[in-house]
């Protein structure tokens, strides 16, 4: 697609339920990132994929959080047994290759999706 | 670990005027990159401007320019001729360079400055 697509745009879930958030990166982008943006905060790094492998999972806040990427394309972020503190906007970004530095051209670098707003009630 | 600080939670500017957003960062690295991102209500993060730490010349993109003070670890954004469409959250971000061996090229963000352009 032309951009990074995330679904759903908004999700309301009950505390204790599991949720899956989807990210469809730009075709051909091998690097994929998940970030979390809590209310009033900047973005917090969660996980980085290069192809289907995740060499950097250092930002995942707990073992309730996991992510996978298949076919070097779509990625799913799963949150199990959701808690109210999980409420946030979850943003995905993709990049053509490791080492791309977010160039100003829309055809090069670090492109973000519009995020999924997760509300845990 | 790197940290990024934006000390102005909210700012406002009259249309057509100039505004400067502040950002300071802390790192022991010498090779890194700094960014300003804009986040409108659509939530998508849009890259405004980028600065390579090894470059002494301040980056400029149309109405947007930066004042990069490496010794002071300061990276402010100046918006000239402010337009209503500039109303958004602005985030300063840091990325370590390839030579550091950090492979993920993750961004470290400040908490943002909410900019309102007043007609």
mmCIF file of C-alpha atoms in Angstrom:
data_model
loop_
_atom_site.group_PDB
_atom_site.id
_atom_site.type_symbol
_atom_site.label_atom_id
_atom_site.label_comp_id
_atom_site.label_asym_id
_atom_site.label_seq_id
_atom_site.Cartn_x
_atom_site.Cartn_y
_atom_site.Cartn_z
ATOM 1 C CA UNK A 1 0.000 0.000 0.000
ATOM 2 C CA UNK A 2 0.896 3.663 -0.165
ATOM 3 C CA UNK A 3 1.388 4.029 3.551
ATOM 4 C CA UNK A 4 1.566 2.143 6.823
ATOM 5 C CA UNK A 5 -1.877 0.829 7.667
ATOM 6 C CA UNK A 6 -2.972 -0.004 11.207
ATOM 7 C CA UNK A 7 -6.151 -1.653 12.368
ATOM 8 C CA UNK A 8 -8.368 -1.231 14.179
ATOM 9 C CA UNK A 9 -8.227 2.541 14.427
ATOM 10 C CA UNK A 10 -9.852 2.418 17.835
ATOM 11 C CA UNK A 11 -10.394 -0.479 20.217
ATOM 12 C CA UNK A 12 -12.263 -0.581 23.496
ATOM 13 C CA UNK A 13 -11.807 -3.721 25.538
ATOM 14 C CA UNK A 14 -12.632 -4.949 28.993
ATOM 15 C CA UNK A 15 -9.917 -5.413 31.561
ATOM 16 C CA UNK A 16 -8.552 -8.950 31.418
ATOM 17 C CA UNK A 17 -9.352 -9.555 27.756
ATOM 18 C CA UNK A 18 -6.720 -10.161 25.069
ATOM 19 C CA UNK A 19 -6.348 -7.803 22.120
ATOM 20 C CA UNK A 20 -4.545 -7.974 18.790
ATOM 21 C CA UNK A 21 -3.354 -4.903 16.952
ATOM 22 C CA UNK A 22 -2.347 -5.131 13.319
ATOM 23 C CA UNK A 23 0.235 -3.268 11.273
ATOM 24 C CA UNK A 24 0.564 -3.522 7.512
ATOM 25 C CA UNK A 25 3.840 -1.828 6.524
ATOM 26 C CA UNK A 26 4.793 -0.249 3.244
ATOM 27 C CA UNK A 27 5.499 -2.950 0.688
ATOM 28 C CA UNK A 28 9.190 -3.794 0.577
ATOM 29 C CA UNK A 29 10.025 -2.228 3.926
ATOM 30 C CA UNK A 30 12.062 -4.766 5.861
ATOM 31 C CA UNK A 31 12.276 -2.906 9.174
ATOM 32 C CA UNK A 32 9.175 -2.517 11.348
ATOM 33 C CA UNK A 33 8.784 -0.816 14.715
ATOM 34 C CA UNK A 34 6.076 -0.662 17.375
ATOM 35 C CA UNK A 35 5.797 2.315 19.713
ATOM 36 C CA UNK A 36 3.356 3.143 22.506
ATOM 37 C CA UNK A 37 2.123 6.650 23.242
ATOM 38 C CA UNK A 38 0.444 7.056 26.607
ATOM 39 C CA UNK A 39 -1.631 10.134 27.379
ATOM 40 C CA UNK A 40 0.572 13.197 27.712
ATOM 41 C CA UNK A 41 3.721 11.240 26.964
ATOM 42 C CA UNK A 42 6.078 10.896 24.065
ATOM 43 C CA UNK A 43 6.429 7.705 22.119
ATOM 44 C CA UNK A 44 7.976 4.731 23.891
ATOM 45 C CA UNK A 45 9.790 2.080 21.846
ATOM 46 C CA UNK A 46 8.394 -1.428 22.175
ATOM 47 C CA UNK A 47 9.926 -3.754 19.588
ATOM 48 C CA UNK A 48 11.857 -3.801 16.319
ATOM 49 C CA UNK A 49 11.594 -6.340 13.499
ATOM 50 C CA UNK A 50 14.077 -6.902 10.721
ATOM 51 C CA UNK A 51 12.268 -9.220 8.329
ATOM 52 C CA UNK A 52 10.475 -11.789 10.453
ATOM 53 C CA UNK A 53 12.905 -11.738 13.344
ATOM 54 C CA UNK A 54 12.854 -9.375 16.312
ATOM 55 C CA UNK A 55 16.440 -8.557 17.305
ATOM 56 C CA UNK A 56 15.316 -5.884 19.750
ATOM 57 C CA UNK A 57 12.396 -6.553 22.097
ATOM 58 C CA UNK A 58 13.811 -4.440 24.895
ATOM 59 C CA UNK A 59 10.840 -2.083 25.098
ATOM 60 C CA UNK A 60 8.114 -4.653 25.724
ATOM 61 C CA UNK A 61 6.828 -3.707 29.197
ATOM 62 C CA UNK A 62 5.854 -7.161 30.403
ATOM 63 C CA UNK A 63 5.391 -10.746 29.315
ATOM 64 C CA UNK A 64 1.754 -9.934 28.559
ATOM 65 C CA UNK A 65 3.017 -8.179 25.444
ATOM 66 C CA UNK A 66 4.175 -10.117 22.397
ATOM 67 C CA UNK A 67 4.502 -9.451 18.698
ATOM 68 C CA UNK A 68 5.114 -11.389 15.558
ATOM 69 C CA UNK A 69 5.699 -10.669 11.936
ATOM 70 C CA UNK A 70 4.991 -13.067 9.110
ATOM 71 C CA UNK A 71 6.163 -13.099 5.517
ATOM 72 C CA UNK A 72 8.309 -10.078 6.212
ATOM 73 C CA UNK A 73 5.159 -8.013 6.035
ATOM 74 C CA UNK A 74 2.195 -7.799 8.396
ATOM 75 C CA UNK A 75 2.892 -7.586 12.120
ATOM 76 C CA UNK A 76 0.575 -8.274 15.030
ATOM 77 C CA UNK A 77 1.031 -6.890 18.535
ATOM 78 C CA UNK A 78 -0.822 -8.956 21.125
ATOM 79 C CA UNK A 79 -1.606 -7.824 24.637
ATOM 80 C CA UNK A 80 -2.885 -10.532 26.947
ATOM 81 C CA UNK A 81 -4.986 -9.941 30.055
ATOM 82 C CA UNK A 82 -5.211 -6.227 29.359
ATOM 83 C CA UNK A 83 -4.902 -3.764 32.215
ATOM 84 C CA UNK A 84 -6.059 -0.161 32.426
ATOM 85 C CA UNK A 85 -2.471 1.070 32.227
ATOM 86 C CA UNK A 86 -2.267 -0.507 28.768
ATOM 87 C CA UNK A 87 -4.600 2.209 27.476
ATOM 88 C CA UNK A 88 -2.589 4.181 24.924
ATOM 89 C CA UNK A 89 -2.107 4.814 21.246
ATOM 90 C CA UNK A 90 -0.010 2.085 19.642
ATOM 91 C CA UNK A 91 1.918 3.310 16.620
ATOM 92 C CA UNK A 92 3.675 1.260 14.005
ATOM 93 C CA UNK A 93 6.413 2.470 11.662
ATOM 94 C CA UNK A 94 8.283 0.858 8.804
ATOM 95 C CA UNK A 95 11.557 1.577 7.059
ATOM 96 C CA UNK A 96 13.075 0.274 3.809
ATOM 97 C CA UNK A 97 16.098 -1.245 5.510
ATOM 98 C CA UNK A 98 18.109 -1.279 8.659
ATOM 99 C CA UNK A 99 19.945 1.971 8.990
ATOM 100 C CA UNK A 100 17.447 4.170 7.219
ATOM 101 C CA UNK A 101 17.277 7.474 8.977
ATOM 102 C CA UNK A 102 13.785 8.744 8.368
ATOM 103 C CA UNK A 103 14.498 10.792 5.279
ATOM 104 C CA UNK A 104 12.194 13.553 4.272
ATOM 105 C CA UNK A 105 10.966 11.798 1.168
ATOM 106 C CA UNK A 106 7.840 9.769 1.708
ATOM 107 C CA UNK A 107 9.463 7.064 -0.369
ATOM 108 C CA UNK A 108 12.418 6.683 1.952
ATOM 109 C CA UNK A 109 12.858 6.165 5.640
ATOM 110 C CA UNK A 110 10.799 5.818 8.749
ATOM 111 C CA UNK A 111 7.055 6.117 7.968
ATOM 112 C CA UNK A 112 4.464 5.955 10.739
ATOM 113 C CA UNK A 113 0.909 4.705 10.618
ATOM 114 C CA UNK A 114 -1.979 6.509 12.270
ATOM 115 C CA UNK A 115 -2.012 4.185 15.241
ATOM 116 C CA UNK A 116 -4.573 2.218 17.199
ATOM 117 C CA UNK A 117 -6.112 3.915 20.203
ATOM 118 C CA UNK A 118 -6.638 1.223 22.825
ATOM 119 C CA UNK A 119 -8.943 1.900 25.749
ATOM 120 C CA UNK A 120 -9.170 -0.656 28.541
ATOM 121 C CA UNK A 121 -12.277 -0.242 30.684
ATOM 122 C CA UNK B 1 20.624 5.685 28.015
ATOM 123 C CA UNK B 2 19.624 8.674 26.014
ATOM 124 C CA UNK B 3 17.020 11.142 27.241
ATOM 125 C CA UNK B 4 15.169 13.902 25.431
ATOM 126 C CA UNK B 5 13.570 16.816 27.274
ATOM 127 C CA UNK B 6 11.002 19.249 25.946
ATOM 128 C CA UNK B 7 10.396 21.847 28.633
ATOM 129 C CA UNK B 8 7.405 23.588 27.031
ATOM 130 C CA UNK B 9 4.233 21.469 27.320
ATOM 131 C CA UNK B 10 2.159 24.061 25.448
ATOM 132 C CA UNK B 11 2.838 27.100 23.289
ATOM 133 C CA UNK B 12 0.812 29.433 21.143
ATOM 134 C CA UNK B 13 1.710 31.789 18.324
ATOM 135 C CA UNK B 14 -0.166 34.263 16.187
ATOM 136 C CA UNK B 15 -0.581 33.357 12.566
ATOM 137 C CA UNK B 16 2.335 34.633 10.424
ATOM 138 C CA UNK B 17 4.562 35.060 13.469
ATOM 139 C CA UNK B 18 7.660 33.056 14.411
ATOM 140 C CA UNK B 19 7.864 30.546 17.252
ATOM 141 C CA UNK B 20 10.725 28.504 18.695
ATOM 142 C CA UNK B 21 10.270 25.126 20.372
ATOM 143 C CA UNK B 22 12.996 23.944 22.738
ATOM 144 C CA UNK B 23 14.605 20.535 23.055
ATOM 145 C CA UNK B 24 17.571 19.305 25.027
ATOM 146 C CA UNK B 25 19.013 15.816 25.078
ATOM 147 C CA UNK B 26 21.554 13.816 26.963
ATOM 148 C CA UNK B 27 23.927 11.324 25.402
ATOM 149 C CA UNK B 28 27.528 10.198 25.632
ATOM 150 C CA UNK B 29 27.614 9.329 21.951
ATOM 151 C CA UNK B 30 29.230 11.540 19.319
ATOM 152 C CA UNK B 31 27.467 10.118 16.258
ATOM 153 C CA UNK B 32 23.711 10.501 16.335
ATOM 154 C CA UNK B 33 20.728 12.060 14.623
ATOM 155 C CA UNK B 34 18.054 14.427 15.839
ATOM 156 C CA UNK B 35 14.549 14.841 14.508
ATOM 157 C CA UNK B 36 11.472 16.968 14.917
ATOM 158 C CA UNK B 37 8.172 15.212 14.250
ATOM 159 C CA UNK B 38 4.736 16.757 13.957
ATOM 160 C CA UNK B 39 1.648 14.889 15.150
ATOM 161 C CA UNK B 40 -1.672 16.394 14.043
ATOM 162 C CA UNK B 41 -5.017 15.080 15.364
ATOM 163 C CA UNK B 42 -4.837 12.322 12.758
ATOM 164 C CA UNK B 43 -2.161 10.800 15.056
ATOM 165 C CA UNK B 44 0.278 10.046 12.253
ATOM 166 C CA UNK B 45 3.816 11.169 13.053
ATOM 167 C CA UNK B 46 5.160 13.342 10.243
ATOM 168 C CA UNK B 47 8.867 14.086 9.934
ATOM 169 C CA UNK B 48 9.483 17.842 9.872
ATOM 170 C CA UNK B 49 13.257 18.101 9.873
ATOM 171 C CA UNK B 50 16.372 16.052 10.559
ATOM 172 C CA UNK B 51 19.873 16.964 11.730
ATOM 173 C CA UNK B 52 22.994 14.824 11.595
ATOM 174 C CA UNK B 53 25.218 15.479 14.607
ATOM 175 C CA UNK B 54 28.379 15.506 12.508
ATOM 176 C CA UNK B 55 27.082 18.412 10.446
ATOM 177 C CA UNK B 56 27.750 21.856 11.833
ATOM 178 C CA UNK B 57 25.324 23.563 9.488
ATOM 179 C CA UNK B 58 21.798 23.861 10.834
ATOM 180 C CA UNK B 59 19.162 22.028 8.829
ATOM 181 C CA UNK B 60 16.448 24.016 7.064
ATOM 182 C CA UNK B 61 13.244 22.900 5.374
ATOM 183 C CA UNK B 62 11.197 25.759 3.976
ATOM 184 C CA UNK B 63 9.643 27.552 6.982
ATOM 185 C CA UNK B 64 11.254 25.173 9.456
ATOM 186 C CA UNK B 65 14.802 25.494 10.730
ATOM 187 C CA UNK B 66 16.780 24.229 13.684
ATOM 188 C CA UNK B 67 19.364 25.699 16.005
ATOM 189 C CA UNK B 68 21.669 22.790 16.789
ATOM 190 C CA UNK B 69 24.109 23.440 19.619
ATOM 191 C CA UNK B 70 26.055 20.206 20.009
ATOM 192 C CA UNK B 71 28.142 21.245 22.998
ATOM 193 C CA UNK B 72 25.055 22.397 24.844
ATOM 194 C CA UNK B 73 23.065 19.370 23.633
ATOM 195 C CA UNK B 74 20.305 21.640 22.450
ATOM 196 C CA UNK B 75 18.146 21.252 19.347
ATOM 197 C CA UNK B 76 15.437 23.897 18.983
ATOM 198 C CA UNK B 77 12.922 24.189 16.158
ATOM 199 C CA UNK B 78 12.001 27.542 14.655
ATOM 200 C CA UNK B 79 8.802 27.865 12.672
ATOM 201 C CA UNK B 80 8.592 31.018 10.597
ATOM 202 C CA UNK B 81 5.430 32.534 9.129
ATOM 203 C CA UNK B 82 3.285 30.217 11.271
ATOM 204 C CA UNK B 83 0.206 28.816 9.554
ATOM 205 C CA UNK B 84 -3.014 27.397 10.979
ATOM 206 C CA UNK B 85 -1.994 23.990 9.641
ATOM 207 C CA UNK B 86 1.045 24.037 11.915
ATOM 208 C CA UNK B 87 -1.233 23.459 14.903
ATOM 209 C CA UNK B 88 -0.156 20.073 16.267
ATOM 210 C CA UNK B 89 1.954 18.255 18.836
ATOM 211 C CA UNK B 90 5.667 18.540 18.094
ATOM 212 C CA UNK B 91 8.085 15.893 19.273
ATOM 213 C CA UNK B 92 11.861 16.049 19.416
ATOM 214 C CA UNK B 93 13.565 12.685 18.919
ATOM 215 C CA UNK B 94 17.038 11.166 19.065
ATOM 216 C CA UNK B 95 18.556 8.223 17.214
ATOM 217 C CA UNK B 96 22.017 6.727 17.671
ATOM 218 C CA UNK B 97 24.135 6.511 14.549
ATOM 219 C CA UNK B 98 25.186 3.296 12.776
ATOM 220 C CA UNK B 99 28.773 3.418 14.048
ATOM 221 C CA UNK B 100 27.604 2.903 17.601
ATOM 222 C CA UNK B 101 26.638 -0.638 16.744
ATOM 223 C CA UNK B 102 23.078 -0.117 17.859
ATOM 224 C CA UNK B 103 21.230 -2.062 15.254
ATOM 225 C CA UNK B 104 17.620 -1.195 15.830
ATOM 226 C CA UNK B 105 17.734 2.528 15.002
ATOM 227 C CA UNK B 106 14.950 3.153 17.457
ATOM 228 C CA UNK B 107 13.899 6.686 18.248
ATOM 229 C CA UNK B 108 13.879 8.170 21.739
ATOM 230 C CA UNK B 109 11.212 10.858 22.030
ATOM 231 C CA UNK B 110 10.562 13.829 24.269
ATOM 232 C CA UNK B 111 7.107 14.306 25.774
ATOM 233 C CA UNK B 112 6.108 16.842 23.168
ATOM 234 C CA UNK B 113 5.008 20.454 22.874
ATOM 235 C CA UNK B 114 1.437 21.286 21.935
ATOM 236 C CA UNK B 115 1.542 24.200 19.508
ATOM 237 C CA UNK B 116 -1.535 26.262 18.757
ATOM 238 C CA UNK B 117 -1.518 28.780 15.933
ATOM 239 C CA UNK B 118 -4.024 31.541 16.592
ATOM 240 C CA UNK B 119 -5.765 33.272 13.675
#
